[in-house]
Amino acid sequence: MLTAMLRRSLSLVTLALAGATPACLAPPPPIVVETPFGSVRAETERKASEMAELYVRLAPEVRAILPGSQNRAVDVWVQDELRVYRHQNRPESVRGFTLLANEFDARRIHLQSDGNTPWYLAHELVHALIGNTWKTLPGILEEGLADVIACEVNPEHEGHIRAHRLLNASAFTEGIELELAYRIPGADDKDEGVPFRRTLILRMDDTFTGEMAREILATGRGDLHARWPDIPEAYYGVAWLIVSRIHERGGLEALHALCERAQAAGLELVPIDWLFEAAELDLDGMTPRFLASCFTRSEFQRAVFLQPDAFAEAALKGLEPLRDQIDSHALFRRARPAFVLRDGSRVHLSTIPPLRELVRARW
């Protein structure tokens, strides 16, 4: 039950334009604003100015956080429809990409004009500014690195990004374990009833195996999009999970050091075992219960807002024993259903409007 929101992706794209004629190429957006970090083009003055202001803030921050970053100018095009060629639009699911002349030579960043621009721009800046000391990093982990840095430079969006990627990663854990608590109503409103709990597994549409994770983690950035032209969002989730756990334990410098160590050893890519050891992660241990433990209360609430339909279906399954005992009007008042988090705190279904309304409508 992935929504369009969770299907939106940020992609790294390498394109050779040597044989393209000017007539084939999409025209640049008409409004241009110059910045110390490259020009910003957009369809309107307002959008160009807003993006330029954001670019001036984010570019130096990304460079400072990303070890081994390049100090270079990169232009940004903000487009209503993402495209390099006139008659070849990007899929609607793609919200941004970085056009490369060579492997570590970014030609331009393309961003869609709507959406979560601070996240998308910070993410693409990592692709544009990453240096060749990262060349042994598995390609999909560059996506995780870009999301982790986007969180660092946009703390106001961190909870949203983390919740989004944890939901994506649930495809590799066969779901998220949920504990639903409620009261079995007593004889009347004065009777508190009997407390009851049920353990449920929230599953998304797709399931991916550990072997699939190992396969993509053994793929370099040059081959990534050739082998997976449309990378499922689940891979972005597991990439963010690995990089974020390494960052929490040793900083981005720890991940960068693994790349340099692999390069010094003459290896094409950082070995998967090195990555899992640094992340204190085991594919066999990536279970629904483990993933549930990764959510903070705030992130869990954001996840419910991102996927209210999926959480509503899980809640309805857990509340099934009450169907013949209570109507929808009294459900929240008397049964008081709530998800119980790993820290013992509760998120009451009634406090999240889209979830509450879906449960009530389907009761």
Short mmCIF file of C-alpha atoms in Angstrom, two decimals:
data_model
loop_
_atom_site.label_atom_id
_atom_site.label_comp_id
_atom_site.label_asym_id
_atom_site.label_seq_id
_atom_site.Cartn_x
_atom_site.Cartn_y
_atom_site.Cartn_z
CA MET A 1 0.00 0.00 0.00
CA LEU A 2 2.79 2.39 -0.82
CA THR A 3 1.44 5.84 -1.55
CA ALA A 4 2.73 8.16 -4.24
CA MET A 5 4.59 10.01 -1.50
CA LEU A 6 6.70 6.95 -0.73
CA ARG A 7 7.28 6.21 -4.39
CA ARG A 8 8.95 9.56 -5.02
CA SER A 9 12.64 9.08 -5.52
CA LEU A 10 15.85 11.00 -5.90
CA SER A 11 18.18 9.56 -8.47
CA LEU A 12 21.77 9.81 -9.58
CA VAL A 13 21.98 9.75 -13.38
CA THR A 14 24.99 9.65 -15.67
CA LEU A 15 24.27 10.83 -19.21
CA ALA A 16 26.56 11.25 -22.20
CA LEU A 17 25.56 14.34 -24.19
CA ALA A 18 28.39 14.43 -26.69
CA GLY A 19 26.16 13.50 -29.62
CA ALA A 20 23.17 15.59 -28.65
CA THR A 21 22.28 18.59 -30.81
CA PRO A 22 20.93 21.83 -29.30
CA ALA A 23 17.58 21.14 -30.98
CA CYS A 24 17.29 17.86 -29.02
CA LEU A 25 18.07 19.36 -25.63
CA ALA A 26 15.46 20.84 -23.35
CA PRO A 27 15.80 24.64 -23.14
CA PRO A 28 17.14 26.03 -19.86
CA PRO A 29 14.57 27.68 -17.58
CA PRO A 30 14.44 31.40 -18.49
CA ILE A 31 15.10 33.09 -15.13
CA VAL A 32 18.67 32.89 -13.84
CA VAL A 33 20.15 33.92 -10.48
CA GLU A 34 23.91 33.77 -10.02
CA THR A 35 25.36 32.49 -6.74
CA PRO A 36 28.95 31.85 -5.60
CA PHE A 37 28.24 28.12 -6.03
CA GLY A 38 26.73 28.11 -9.50
CA SER A 39 23.77 29.59 -11.32
CA VAL A 40 20.18 28.73 -10.46
CA ARG A 41 17.56 28.70 -13.20
CA ALA A 42 13.79 28.45 -12.82
CA GLU A 43 10.57 29.30 -14.62
CA THR A 44 9.73 32.28 -12.39
CA GLU A 45 11.69 34.94 -10.56
CA ARG A 46 10.19 33.89 -7.26
CA LYS A 47 11.17 30.25 -7.64
CA ALA A 48 14.67 31.14 -8.88
CA SER A 49 15.23 33.50 -5.94
CA GLU A 50 13.90 31.03 -3.38
CA MET A 51 16.05 28.23 -4.73
CA ALA A 52 19.14 30.47 -4.94
CA GLU A 53 18.71 31.45 -1.29
CA LEU A 54 18.38 27.81 -0.30
CA TYR A 55 21.38 26.86 -2.46
CA VAL A 56 23.58 29.50 -0.84
CA ARG A 57 22.72 28.02 2.56
CA LEU A 58 23.01 24.35 1.70
CA ALA A 59 26.05 24.17 -0.60
CA PRO A 60 28.68 25.17 1.99
CA GLU A 61 26.97 23.08 4.68
CA VAL A 62 27.00 19.95 2.53
CA ARG A 63 30.66 20.54 1.60
CA ALA A 64 31.60 20.93 5.26
CA ILE A 65 29.83 17.74 6.35
CA LEU A 66 30.80 15.49 3.43
CA PRO A 67 34.37 14.18 3.85
CA GLY A 68 36.35 14.30 0.62
CA SER A 69 33.92 16.71 -1.05
CA GLN A 70 34.83 18.71 -4.13
CA ASN A 71 35.05 22.49 -4.03
CA ARG A 72 33.38 23.31 -7.33
CA ALA A 73 30.46 25.18 -8.82
CA VAL A 74 27.41 23.26 -10.03
CA ASP A 75 24.40 24.81 -11.76
CA VAL A 76 20.82 24.02 -10.71
CA TRP A 77 17.81 23.85 -13.01
CA VAL A 78 14.37 23.93 -11.42
CA GLN A 79 11.85 22.47 -13.84
CA ASP A 80 8.11 21.88 -13.81
CA GLU A 81 8.81 18.66 -15.73
CA LEU A 82 12.20 17.06 -15.21
CA ARG A 83 14.03 16.47 -18.48
CA VAL A 84 17.33 16.78 -20.30
CA TYR A 85 15.88 16.21 -23.76
CA ARG A 86 12.84 18.02 -25.16
CA HIS A 87 10.67 14.95 -25.58
CA GLN A 88 11.98 12.74 -22.80
CA ASN A 89 10.47 13.61 -19.44
CA ARG A 90 11.57 11.85 -16.28
CA PRO A 91 8.99 9.61 -14.55
CA GLU A 92 6.69 11.50 -12.17
CA SER A 93 8.17 9.52 -9.27
CA VAL A 94 11.59 11.14 -9.76
CA ARG A 95 11.89 14.46 -7.94
CA GLY A 96 15.51 15.27 -8.78
CA PHE A 97 18.66 13.99 -10.43
CA THR A 98 22.26 14.97 -11.01
CA LEU A 99 23.55 15.05 -14.57
CA LEU A 100 27.14 13.82 -14.79
CA ALA A 101 29.68 14.43 -17.53
CA ASN A 102 31.98 11.83 -15.97
CA GLU A 103 31.85 9.70 -12.85
CA PHE A 104 32.81 12.49 -10.42
CA ASP A 105 32.20 15.45 -12.72
CA ALA A 106 28.71 16.84 -12.14
CA ARG A 107 27.37 18.93 -14.96
CA ARG A 108 24.10 20.06 -13.43
CA ILE A 109 21.44 19.37 -10.79
CA HIS A 110 17.82 19.10 -11.96
CA LEU A 111 15.02 19.54 -9.42
CA GLN A 112 11.26 19.41 -9.77
CA SER A 113 9.66 22.71 -8.88
CA ASP A 114 7.37 21.37 -6.15
CA GLY A 115 7.93 19.04 -3.23
CA ASN A 116 10.34 18.95 -0.29
CA THR A 117 12.99 21.15 -1.89
CA PRO A 118 15.46 21.33 1.06
CA TRP A 119 15.62 17.53 1.19
CA TYR A 120 15.90 17.11 -2.58
CA LEU A 121 18.53 19.81 -3.09
CA ALA A 122 20.72 18.62 -0.20
CA HIS A 123 20.46 15.05 -1.47
CA GLU A 124 21.48 15.99 -5.01
CA LEU A 125 24.31 18.20 -3.76
CA VAL A 126 25.93 15.10 -2.28
CA HIS A 127 25.84 13.41 -5.70
CA ALA A 128 27.23 16.57 -7.30
CA LEU A 129 30.04 17.26 -4.80
CA ILE A 130 31.19 13.78 -3.78
CA GLY A 131 34.87 13.18 -4.62
CA ASN A 132 36.72 10.16 -5.97
CA THR A 133 37.94 9.09 -2.53
CA TRP A 134 34.44 7.61 -2.26
CA LYS A 135 34.77 5.50 -5.42
CA THR A 136 34.76 2.20 -3.50
CA LEU A 137 31.41 3.02 -1.86
CA PRO A 138 28.62 0.74 -3.15
CA GLY A 139 26.40 2.82 -5.43
CA ILE A 140 23.21 2.44 -3.44
CA LEU A 141 24.96 3.64 -0.28
CA GLU A 142 25.62 6.97 -1.97
CA GLU A 143 21.83 7.37 -1.86
CA GLY A 144 21.86 6.60 1.86
CA LEU A 145 24.76 9.00 2.38
CA ALA A 146 22.82 11.73 0.55
CA ASP A 147 19.76 11.22 2.76
CA VAL A 148 21.80 11.20 5.99
CA ILE A 149 23.46 14.49 5.03
CA ALA A 150 20.08 15.92 4.01
CA CYS A 151 18.92 15.18 7.57
CA GLU A 152 22.00 16.87 9.05
CA VAL A 153 21.58 20.13 7.11
CA ASN A 154 17.77 20.19 7.36
CA PRO A 155 16.99 19.22 10.97
CA GLU A 156 13.42 20.47 10.55
CA HIS A 157 12.88 17.72 7.95
CA GLU A 158 14.86 14.99 9.71
CA GLY A 159 11.87 13.26 11.30
CA HIS A 160 10.05 13.12 7.97
CA ILE A 161 13.06 11.72 6.11
CA ARG A 162 13.80 9.12 8.79
CA ALA A 163 10.17 7.95 8.99
CA HIS A 164 10.01 7.78 5.20
CA ARG A 165 13.16 5.65 4.94
CA LEU A 166 12.22 3.37 7.83
CA LEU A 167 8.96 2.59 6.05
CA ASN A 168 10.96 1.89 2.89
CA ALA A 169 13.32 -0.42 4.79
CA SER A 170 10.38 -2.48 6.12
CA ALA A 171 10.35 -4.35 2.81
CA PHE A 172 13.61 -5.99 3.93
CA THR A 173 12.34 -6.87 7.42
CA GLU A 174 9.04 -8.42 6.31
CA GLY A 175 7.21 -5.54 7.92
CA ILE A 176 7.06 -3.61 11.18
CA GLU A 177 5.93 -5.17 14.43
CA LEU A 178 3.09 -3.23 16.02
CA GLU A 179 1.62 -3.70 19.46
CA LEU A 180 -1.98 -2.59 19.72
CA ALA A 181 -3.48 -1.99 23.16
CA TYR A 182 -7.15 -1.42 23.88
CA ARG A 183 -9.81 -2.14 26.45
CA ILE A 184 -12.55 -4.70 26.01
CA PRO A 185 -15.53 -2.55 27.07
CA GLY A 186 -17.43 -3.36 30.24
CA ALA A 187 -21.16 -3.41 30.78
CA ASP A 188 -21.54 0.38 30.65
CA ASP A 189 -19.60 3.64 30.33
CA LYS A 190 -18.62 3.53 34.00
CA ASP A 191 -17.02 0.10 33.63
CA GLU A 192 -13.38 0.54 32.57
CA GLY A 193 -13.36 -2.85 30.89
CA VAL A 194 -10.46 -5.30 30.54
CA PRO A 195 -7.07 -4.21 29.14
CA PHE A 196 -5.93 -6.25 26.16
CA ARG A 197 -2.94 -6.27 23.77
CA ARG A 198 -2.33 -7.77 20.35
CA THR A 199 0.89 -8.03 18.34
CA LEU A 200 0.52 -7.30 14.62
CA ILE A 201 2.82 -7.08 11.60
CA LEU A 202 2.35 -4.14 9.25
CA ARG A 203 3.49 -5.14 5.76
CA MET A 204 3.86 -3.09 2.61
CA ASP A 205 3.24 -4.41 -0.89
CA ASP A 206 6.73 -5.64 -1.74
CA THR A 207 9.11 -7.94 0.10
CA PHE A 208 12.85 -8.06 -0.53
CA THR A 209 15.32 -10.68 0.71
CA GLY A 210 18.69 -10.36 2.35
CA GLU A 211 20.30 -11.83 -0.76
CA MET A 212 18.78 -9.01 -2.82
CA ALA A 213 20.35 -6.52 -0.41
CA ARG A 214 23.72 -8.21 -0.75
CA GLU A 215 23.46 -8.12 -4.54
CA ILE A 216 22.85 -4.38 -4.74
CA LEU A 217 25.48 -3.68 -2.06
CA ALA A 218 28.01 -5.44 -4.30
CA THR A 219 27.28 -3.00 -7.17
CA GLY A 220 29.31 0.14 -7.83
CA ARG A 221 27.88 3.55 -8.66
CA GLY A 222 28.78 3.21 -12.35
CA ASP A 223 26.71 0.03 -12.75
CA LEU A 224 23.89 0.82 -10.34
CA HIS A 225 21.40 2.51 -12.66
CA ALA A 226 22.41 0.34 -15.61
CA ARG A 227 21.37 -2.76 -13.65
CA TRP A 228 18.42 -1.15 -11.83
CA PRO A 229 17.00 1.60 -14.10
CA ASP A 230 14.14 2.17 -11.63
CA ILE A 231 15.50 1.44 -8.15
CA PRO A 232 12.72 0.40 -5.72
CA GLU A 233 12.34 2.68 -2.75
CA ALA A 234 13.06 -0.25 -0.45
CA TYR A 235 16.72 -0.08 -1.45
CA TYR A 236 16.87 3.61 -0.52
CA GLY A 237 15.51 2.60 2.87
CA VAL A 238 18.10 -0.07 3.60
CA ALA A 239 20.87 2.20 2.27
CA TRP A 240 19.81 4.98 4.63
CA LEU A 241 19.60 2.49 7.51
CA ILE A 242 23.17 1.25 6.98
CA VAL A 243 24.70 4.70 6.52
CA SER A 244 22.78 6.29 9.39
CA ARG A 245 23.86 3.56 11.82
CA ILE A 246 27.51 3.96 10.77
CA HIS A 247 27.15 7.73 11.16
CA GLU A 248 25.65 7.34 14.65
CA ARG A 249 28.56 5.14 15.74
CA GLY A 250 31.57 6.79 14.12
CA GLY A 251 30.44 9.73 12.03
CA LEU A 252 30.62 10.00 8.26
CA GLU A 253 34.39 9.91 8.64
CA ALA A 254 34.07 6.24 9.64
CA LEU A 255 32.30 5.41 6.38
CA HIS A 256 34.79 7.47 4.39
CA ALA A 257 37.65 5.65 6.12
CA LEU A 258 36.20 2.31 5.00
CA CYS A 259 36.26 3.57 1.41
CA GLU A 260 39.88 4.68 1.70
CA ARG A 261 40.82 1.40 3.37
CA ALA A 262 39.22 -0.59 0.54
CA GLN A 263 40.96 1.56 -2.05
CA ALA A 264 44.33 1.08 -0.35
CA ALA A 265 43.74 -2.67 -0.35
CA GLY A 266 43.10 -2.62 -4.10
CA LEU A 267 39.43 -3.57 -3.69
CA GLU A 268 36.78 -2.40 -6.13
CA LEU A 269 34.16 -1.92 -3.40
CA VAL A 270 34.00 -1.83 0.38
CA PRO A 271 33.23 -5.43 1.45
CA ILE A 272 29.70 -5.93 2.71
CA ASP A 273 30.95 -7.47 5.96
CA TRP A 274 32.90 -4.29 6.75
CA LEU A 275 29.75 -2.24 6.30
CA PHE A 276 27.59 -4.45 8.50
CA GLU A 277 30.24 -4.53 11.21
CA ALA A 278 30.53 -0.72 11.23
CA ALA A 279 26.73 -0.40 11.29
CA GLU A 280 26.39 -3.09 13.99
CA LEU A 281 23.80 -4.62 11.72
CA ASP A 282 23.05 -8.20 10.76
CA LEU A 283 20.78 -9.02 7.84
CA ASP A 284 19.43 -12.02 9.74
CA GLY A 285 18.62 -9.74 12.65
CA MET A 286 16.61 -7.32 10.52
CA THR A 287 13.21 -8.43 11.78
CA PRO A 288 9.88 -6.61 12.19
CA ARG A 289 10.65 -6.21 15.90
CA PHE A 290 14.09 -4.75 15.19
CA LEU A 291 12.65 -2.19 12.77
CA ALA A 292 9.96 -1.19 15.26
CA SER A 293 12.74 -0.40 17.76
CA CYS A 294 14.29 2.06 15.28
CA PHE A 295 11.35 4.49 15.47
CA THR A 296 11.20 7.34 17.95
CA ARG A 297 7.73 8.42 19.01
CA SER A 298 7.83 11.42 16.68
CA GLU A 299 9.03 9.31 13.74
CA PHE A 300 6.31 6.72 14.37
CA GLN A 301 3.64 9.43 14.32
CA ARG A 302 5.05 10.79 11.07
CA ALA A 303 5.06 7.29 9.60
CA VAL A 304 1.36 6.94 10.41
CA PHE A 305 0.64 10.25 8.66
CA LEU A 306 2.64 9.01 5.64
CA GLN A 307 0.82 5.67 5.49
CA PRO A 308 -2.53 6.06 7.30
CA ASP A 309 -4.23 3.45 5.12
CA ALA A 310 -1.70 0.72 5.96
CA PHE A 311 -1.80 1.50 9.70
CA ALA A 312 -5.61 1.63 9.63
CA GLU A 313 -5.79 -1.84 8.07
CA ALA A 314 -3.45 -3.20 10.72
CA ALA A 315 -5.45 -1.55 13.51
CA LEU A 316 -8.74 -2.89 12.16
CA LYS A 317 -7.31 -6.40 12.11
CA GLY A 318 -6.24 -6.02 15.72
CA LEU A 319 -9.59 -4.61 16.80
CA GLU A 320 -11.61 -7.32 15.04
CA PRO A 321 -12.72 -9.04 18.30
CA LEU A 322 -14.61 -5.86 19.26
CA ARG A 323 -16.74 -5.58 16.11
CA ASP A 324 -19.79 -7.21 17.64
CA GLN A 325 -19.41 -5.44 20.97
CA ILE A 326 -19.09 -1.75 20.15
CA ASP A 327 -20.05 0.68 17.40
CA SER A 328 -17.79 3.19 15.64
CA HIS A 329 -19.07 6.11 17.71
CA ALA A 330 -17.97 4.53 20.98
CA LEU A 331 -14.84 2.78 19.70
CA PHE A 332 -12.32 5.48 20.55
CA ARG A 333 -14.07 6.65 23.70
CA ARG A 334 -14.50 3.25 25.32
CA ALA A 335 -11.88 0.94 23.81
CA ARG A 336 -9.21 3.69 23.62
CA PRO A 337 -7.02 1.86 21.06
CA ALA A 338 -3.37 2.87 20.91
CA PHE A 339 -0.12 1.64 19.42
CA VAL A 340 2.40 0.86 22.17
CA LEU A 341 5.98 1.81 21.26
CA ARG A 342 9.18 0.11 22.39
CA ASP A 343 9.76 2.73 25.09
CA GLY A 344 6.31 2.01 26.52
CA SER A 345 4.71 5.24 25.33
CA ARG A 346 1.41 5.15 23.45
CA VAL A 347 0.17 6.73 20.27
CA HIS A 348 -3.63 6.79 20.50
CA LEU A 349 -5.39 6.23 17.19
CA SER A 350 -7.78 9.07 17.98
CA THR A 351 -4.91 11.61 17.97
CA ILE A 352 -4.07 11.13 14.29
CA PRO A 353 -7.02 12.45 12.23
CA PRO A 354 -6.50 10.53 8.96
CA LEU A 355 -6.02 7.27 10.86
CA ARG A 356 -9.02 7.91 13.10
CA GLU A 357 -11.29 8.68 10.17
CA LEU A 358 -10.19 5.65 8.16
CA VAL A 359 -10.78 3.28 11.08
CA ARG A 360 -14.16 4.85 11.82
CA ALA A 361 -15.25 4.69 8.18
CA ARG A 362 -14.31 1.01 7.84
CA TRP A 363 -15.60 -0.17 11.21
#
